[in-house]
Amino acid sequence: MSTPQHPAPQAAAPAWQAGQPGPGYAAPGGHPGYTSPIPVVRTHLGHALASEWTKIRSVRSTMWTLGVFVLLVVGIGLLTSLLVAANTTEDDLSGENPLSFGFFGLLLGSMCLITLGVMTTASEYGTGMIRTTMVACPSRGRVLAAKGIVFFSVAFVVTLVSAGIIALVDVGLFTDAREPSGSEWLKGTVGVSLYMALLGLLSLAVGSVIRHSAGAITIMIALVLAPLVIALFMFSSSLEDLRQALFEYSIPNQLSVFYSNSLTESGPSGWDPLWIALGVTAAAFAAAFTLLEKRDV
């Protein structure tokens, strides 16, 4: 005969199944509620800066873009210097500013900073991540300000290091050229780095206004190249004043002013290009802030 099978006793139901409040939930009858161990603090600009710094350094395309920028500035600058050194004599270099040979690499490298500046804002709209960003930080102006501060700092430091390297190489290579003055050193390193960072910051503002990566990049490349190209084909004497203005205020000419190699005898000089870039960038950011508050995300 088989022994009778008795069902095993069931374990007591968990507290949450029995309807009893767990330790993390408030219960009726005056029991204490849940207290989070994470301190609740009011968010500020520092949190937004930390978030944007994490974003810009963790995206692989940022490293690639900045790497190409350094390669262009240092590589093209060094190649230009070697070609000039191999095809000039001591008399040809007499009175020349050796820092000016870094201009060509910086002009090409500006395309990288333009692209990176646009992608810093426009890419979030393209992928939809901007919604997550705005949920985490509803203050839209704070988000845009944090993006601008982080990008400007990165662009300035990378440009300063690259321009400083090629400047030191040029001064050591062209021993027959004159020794740059302190003012020329300042303009050829810090000044041109500030200008390039402002150009990238302008691209960031345009990306925020347009909200489309390809469109904003096209606008910025046109802003850099179109005035100079258009001026080259203005042969009519009636357009001479406009042609002259396009030459004087084109971005390549403003960039060359930092090396005292302007395309024209008149127009911006000294630190004028930096103030022009600062004014245009401030106006673009004002427009970006205004539209950001009025538009839907």
Coordinates of C-alpha atoms in Angstrom, one line a residue:
M1 CA 0.0 0.0 0.0
S2 CA 1.2 3.4 -0.9
T3 CA 1.6 5.9 1.9
P4 CA -0.6 8.9 1.6
Q5 CA 1.0 12.1 0.2
H6 CA 0.5 15.2 2.3
P7 CA 1.0 18.6 0.6
A8 CA 4.0 20.5 1.7
P9 CA 3.1 23.5 3.9
Q10 CA 3.2 26.8 1.8
A11 CA 5.6 29.5 2.9
A12 CA 4.1 32.7 4.2
A13 CA 3.3 35.2 1.5
P14 CA 5.7 38.1 1.1
A15 CA 4.8 41.3 2.7
W16 CA 4.0 43.0 -0.7
Q17 CA 1.6 40.1 -1.7
A18 CA -0.1 40.1 1.7
G19 CA -0.9 43.8 1.3
Q20 CA 1.5 44.9 4.0
P21 CA 3.6 48.0 3.4
G22 CA 7.3 47.3 2.9
P23 CA 10.0 49.4 4.6
G24 CA 10.2 51.7 1.7
Y25 CA 6.6 52.7 1.5
A26 CA 4.3 54.8 3.6
A27 CA 1.6 53.0 5.5
P28 CA -1.6 54.1 7.0
G29 CA -1.8 54.6 10.7
G30 CA 1.0 57.1 11.1
H31 CA 3.9 54.9 10.1
P32 CA 6.9 56.8 8.8
G33 CA 7.3 57.1 5.0
Y34 CA 10.3 56.5 2.7
T35 CA 13.3 58.8 3.0
S36 CA 15.7 58.7 0.0
P37 CA 19.4 58.4 0.9
I38 CA 20.2 60.6 -2.2
P39 CA 20.3 64.3 -1.1
V40 CA 17.9 66.5 -3.1
V41 CA 19.7 69.7 -4.3
R42 CA 18.6 72.5 -6.6
T43 CA 20.3 72.1 -10.0
H44 CA 22.5 74.9 -11.2
L45 CA 24.9 75.7 -14.1
G46 CA 27.6 73.5 -12.8
H47 CA 25.4 70.4 -13.2
A48 CA 24.6 71.4 -16.8
L49 CA 28.4 71.9 -17.5
A50 CA 29.2 68.5 -16.1
S51 CA 26.5 66.9 -18.3
E52 CA 27.7 68.7 -21.5
W53 CA 31.3 67.9 -20.7
T54 CA 30.4 64.2 -20.4
K55 CA 28.5 64.3 -23.7
I56 CA 31.3 66.0 -25.7
R57 CA 34.1 63.8 -24.5
S58 CA 32.2 60.6 -24.7
V59 CA 31.1 60.9 -28.3
R60 CA 33.6 59.2 -30.6
S61 CA 33.0 61.7 -33.5
T62 CA 34.3 64.5 -31.2
M63 CA 37.6 62.8 -30.8
W64 CA 37.9 62.1 -34.6
T65 CA 37.0 65.7 -35.5
L66 CA 39.4 67.2 -33.1
G67 CA 42.1 64.7 -34.2
V68 CA 41.6 65.7 -37.8
F69 CA 41.8 69.4 -36.8
V70 CA 45.1 68.9 -35.0
L71 CA 46.4 66.9 -38.0
L72 CA 45.4 69.7 -40.4
V73 CA 46.8 72.6 -38.4
V74 CA 50.1 70.9 -37.5
G75 CA 50.5 68.8 -40.6
I76 CA 49.6 71.4 -43.2
G77 CA 51.5 74.1 -41.3
L78 CA 54.6 71.9 -41.1
L79 CA 54.3 70.9 -44.8
T80 CA 54.0 74.5 -45.8
S81 CA 57.0 75.6 -43.7
L82 CA 59.1 72.8 -45.2
L83 CA 58.2 73.7 -48.7
V84 CA 58.9 77.4 -48.1
A85 CA 62.2 76.7 -46.4
A86 CA 63.3 74.5 -49.4
N87 CA 62.5 77.1 -52.0
T88 CA 63.5 80.4 -50.5
T89 CA 66.8 82.1 -49.8
E90 CA 67.9 84.1 -46.8
D91 CA 67.0 87.4 -48.6
D92 CA 63.5 86.1 -49.3
L93 CA 62.8 85.5 -45.6
S94 CA 64.3 88.8 -44.4
G95 CA 61.7 90.8 -42.6
E96 CA 59.1 88.0 -42.7
N97 CA 57.1 87.0 -39.7
P98 CA 57.7 83.2 -39.3
L99 CA 54.4 82.8 -37.4
S100 CA 52.4 83.6 -40.6
F101 CA 53.1 80.2 -42.1
G102 CA 50.6 78.6 -39.7
F103 CA 47.7 80.4 -41.4
F104 CA 47.1 77.8 -44.0
G105 CA 46.6 74.9 -41.6
L106 CA 44.3 77.0 -39.4
L107 CA 42.1 78.0 -42.4
L108 CA 41.6 74.4 -43.3
G109 CA 41.1 73.4 -39.7
S110 CA 38.3 75.9 -39.3
M111 CA 36.1 73.5 -41.2
C112 CA 36.5 70.9 -38.4
L113 CA 35.5 73.4 -35.7
I114 CA 32.5 74.6 -37.7
T115 CA 31.3 71.0 -38.1
L116 CA 31.9 70.2 -34.4
G117 CA 30.1 73.4 -33.3
V118 CA 27.0 72.6 -35.4
M119 CA 26.9 69.0 -34.4
T120 CA 27.1 69.9 -30.7
T121 CA 23.5 71.2 -30.8
A122 CA 21.9 70.1 -34.1
S123 CA 22.8 66.4 -33.7
E124 CA 20.6 66.3 -30.5
Y125 CA 17.6 67.6 -32.5
G126 CA 18.3 65.0 -35.2
T127 CA 18.5 62.1 -32.8
G128 CA 15.7 63.3 -30.5
M129 CA 18.0 63.3 -27.5
I130 CA 17.2 67.0 -26.9
R131 CA 14.0 65.8 -25.3
T132 CA 15.9 63.9 -22.7
T133 CA 18.2 66.8 -22.1
M134 CA 15.4 69.2 -21.6
V135 CA 13.6 66.9 -19.2
A136 CA 16.7 66.6 -17.1
C137 CA 17.2 70.3 -17.3
P138 CA 14.0 72.3 -18.1
S139 CA 15.9 75.6 -18.1
R140 CA 16.6 75.8 -21.9
G141 CA 18.9 78.9 -21.6
R142 CA 21.1 77.1 -19.1
V143 CA 21.5 74.1 -21.5
L144 CA 22.5 76.3 -24.4
A145 CA 24.9 78.3 -22.1
A146 CA 26.5 75.1 -20.9
K147 CA 27.0 73.8 -24.4
G148 CA 28.6 77.1 -25.4
I149 CA 31.0 77.3 -22.4
V150 CA 32.1 73.7 -22.8
F151 CA 32.6 73.9 -26.6
F152 CA 34.4 77.2 -26.4
S153 CA 36.8 75.9 -23.8
V154 CA 37.6 72.8 -25.7
A155 CA 38.0 74.6 -29.0
F156 CA 40.2 77.3 -27.5
V157 CA 42.5 74.9 -25.7
V158 CA 42.9 72.5 -28.7
T159 CA 43.6 75.5 -31.1
L160 CA 46.0 77.1 -28.7
V161 CA 48.1 73.9 -28.4
S162 CA 48.1 73.3 -32.1
A163 CA 48.9 76.9 -33.1
G164 CA 51.6 77.0 -30.4
I165 CA 53.3 73.9 -31.7
I166 CA 53.4 75.1 -35.3
A167 CA 54.5 78.5 -34.1
L168 CA 57.5 77.1 -32.2
V169 CA 58.4 74.9 -35.2
D170 CA 58.3 77.8 -37.6
V171 CA 60.4 80.1 -35.4
G172 CA 63.0 77.3 -35.0
L173 CA 62.9 76.5 -38.7
F174 CA 63.2 80.0 -40.2
T175 CA 66.3 81.3 -38.5
D176 CA 66.8 83.8 -41.2
A177 CA 63.5 85.5 -40.6
R178 CA 63.0 88.2 -38.0
E179 CA 62.2 87.4 -34.4
P180 CA 58.5 87.9 -33.7
S181 CA 57.6 90.5 -31.1
G182 CA 55.6 89.8 -28.0
S183 CA 52.5 91.3 -29.5
E184 CA 52.9 89.1 -32.6
W185 CA 53.3 86.0 -30.4
L186 CA 50.1 86.9 -28.5
K187 CA 48.1 87.5 -31.7
G188 CA 49.5 84.5 -33.5
T189 CA 48.7 82.1 -30.7
V190 CA 46.1 83.4 -28.1
G191 CA 44.4 85.8 -30.5
V192 CA 43.9 83.5 -33.4
S193 CA 42.8 80.7 -31.0
L194 CA 40.1 83.0 -29.5
Y195 CA 38.9 83.9 -33.1
M196 CA 38.7 80.2 -34.1
A197 CA 36.9 79.3 -30.9
L198 CA 34.4 82.1 -31.6
L199 CA 33.9 80.9 -35.1
G200 CA 33.0 77.4 -33.8
L201 CA 30.7 79.0 -31.2
L202 CA 29.0 80.9 -33.9
S203 CA 28.4 77.6 -35.7
L204 CA 26.9 76.2 -32.4
A205 CA 24.4 79.1 -32.3
V206 CA 23.5 78.6 -36.0
G207 CA 23.0 74.9 -35.3
S208 CA 20.6 75.7 -32.5
V209 CA 18.7 78.1 -34.7
I210 CA 18.5 75.9 -37.8
R211 CA 18.2 72.6 -35.9
H212 CA 19.5 70.7 -39.0
S213 CA 23.1 69.5 -39.2
A214 CA 23.6 69.6 -43.0
G215 CA 21.8 72.9 -43.4
A216 CA 23.7 74.7 -40.6
I217 CA 27.1 73.3 -41.8
T218 CA 26.3 74.5 -45.3
I219 CA 25.4 78.0 -44.1
M220 CA 28.7 78.3 -42.1
I221 CA 30.9 77.0 -44.9
A222 CA 29.2 79.5 -47.2
L223 CA 29.8 82.3 -44.6
V224 CA 33.5 81.4 -44.6
L225 CA 34.1 80.9 -48.4
A226 CA 31.4 82.7 -50.3
P227 CA 32.4 86.4 -49.7
L228 CA 36.0 85.8 -50.9
V229 CA 34.9 83.7 -53.9
I230 CA 32.2 86.1 -55.0
A231 CA 34.6 89.1 -54.7
L232 CA 37.1 87.3 -57.0
F233 CA 34.6 87.5 -59.9
M234 CA 33.4 91.0 -59.4
F235 CA 35.1 92.6 -62.4
S236 CA 32.7 95.6 -62.9
S237 CA 34.0 98.9 -61.7
S238 CA 30.6 99.8 -60.4
L239 CA 31.0 96.9 -57.9
E240 CA 34.4 97.9 -56.7
D241 CA 33.3 99.2 -53.3
L242 CA 31.3 96.0 -52.6
R243 CA 34.2 93.9 -53.9
Q244 CA 36.6 95.7 -51.6
A245 CA 34.3 95.2 -48.6
L246 CA 33.9 91.5 -49.3
F247 CA 37.7 91.1 -49.4
E248 CA 38.2 93.1 -46.3
Y249 CA 35.6 91.4 -44.1
S250 CA 35.9 87.8 -45.4
I251 CA 36.8 85.3 -42.7
P252 CA 40.1 84.2 -44.5
N253 CA 41.2 87.8 -44.6
Q254 CA 40.3 88.4 -40.9
L255 CA 42.2 85.3 -40.0
S256 CA 45.3 86.6 -41.8
V257 CA 45.1 89.9 -39.9
F258 CA 46.4 88.1 -36.8
Y259 CA 49.6 87.4 -38.8
S260 CA 49.7 90.9 -40.3
N261 CA 49.1 89.6 -43.8
S262 CA 45.9 91.2 -44.8
L263 CA 44.7 91.0 -48.5
T264 CA 44.0 94.7 -48.5
E265 CA 45.6 97.9 -47.2
S266 CA 42.4 99.0 -45.5
G267 CA 39.8 97.1 -43.5
P268 CA 40.2 95.4 -40.1
S269 CA 43.6 95.5 -38.4
G270 CA 45.1 94.6 -35.1
W271 CA 42.5 93.0 -32.9
D272 CA 39.5 94.2 -34.9
P273 CA 38.7 90.7 -36.3
L274 CA 38.3 89.4 -32.7
W275 CA 35.8 92.2 -31.8
I276 CA 33.9 91.6 -35.1
A277 CA 33.6 87.8 -34.3
L278 CA 32.6 88.5 -30.8
G279 CA 29.8 90.9 -31.8
V280 CA 28.4 88.5 -34.5
T281 CA 28.6 85.5 -32.2
A282 CA 26.8 87.4 -29.4
A283 CA 24.0 88.4 -31.8
A284 CA 23.6 84.8 -33.0
F285 CA 23.5 83.6 -29.4
A286 CA 20.8 86.2 -28.6
A287 CA 18.7 84.9 -31.5
A288 CA 19.3 81.3 -30.5
F289 CA 18.2 82.0 -26.8
T290 CA 15.1 83.8 -28.0
L291 CA 14.0 81.1 -30.4
L292 CA 14.8 78.3 -28.0
E293 CA 12.3 79.8 -25.5
K294 CA 9.6 80.2 -28.1
R295 CA 9.8 76.9 -30.0
D296 CA 8.7 73.5 -29.0
V297 CA 11.5 71.0 -28.3

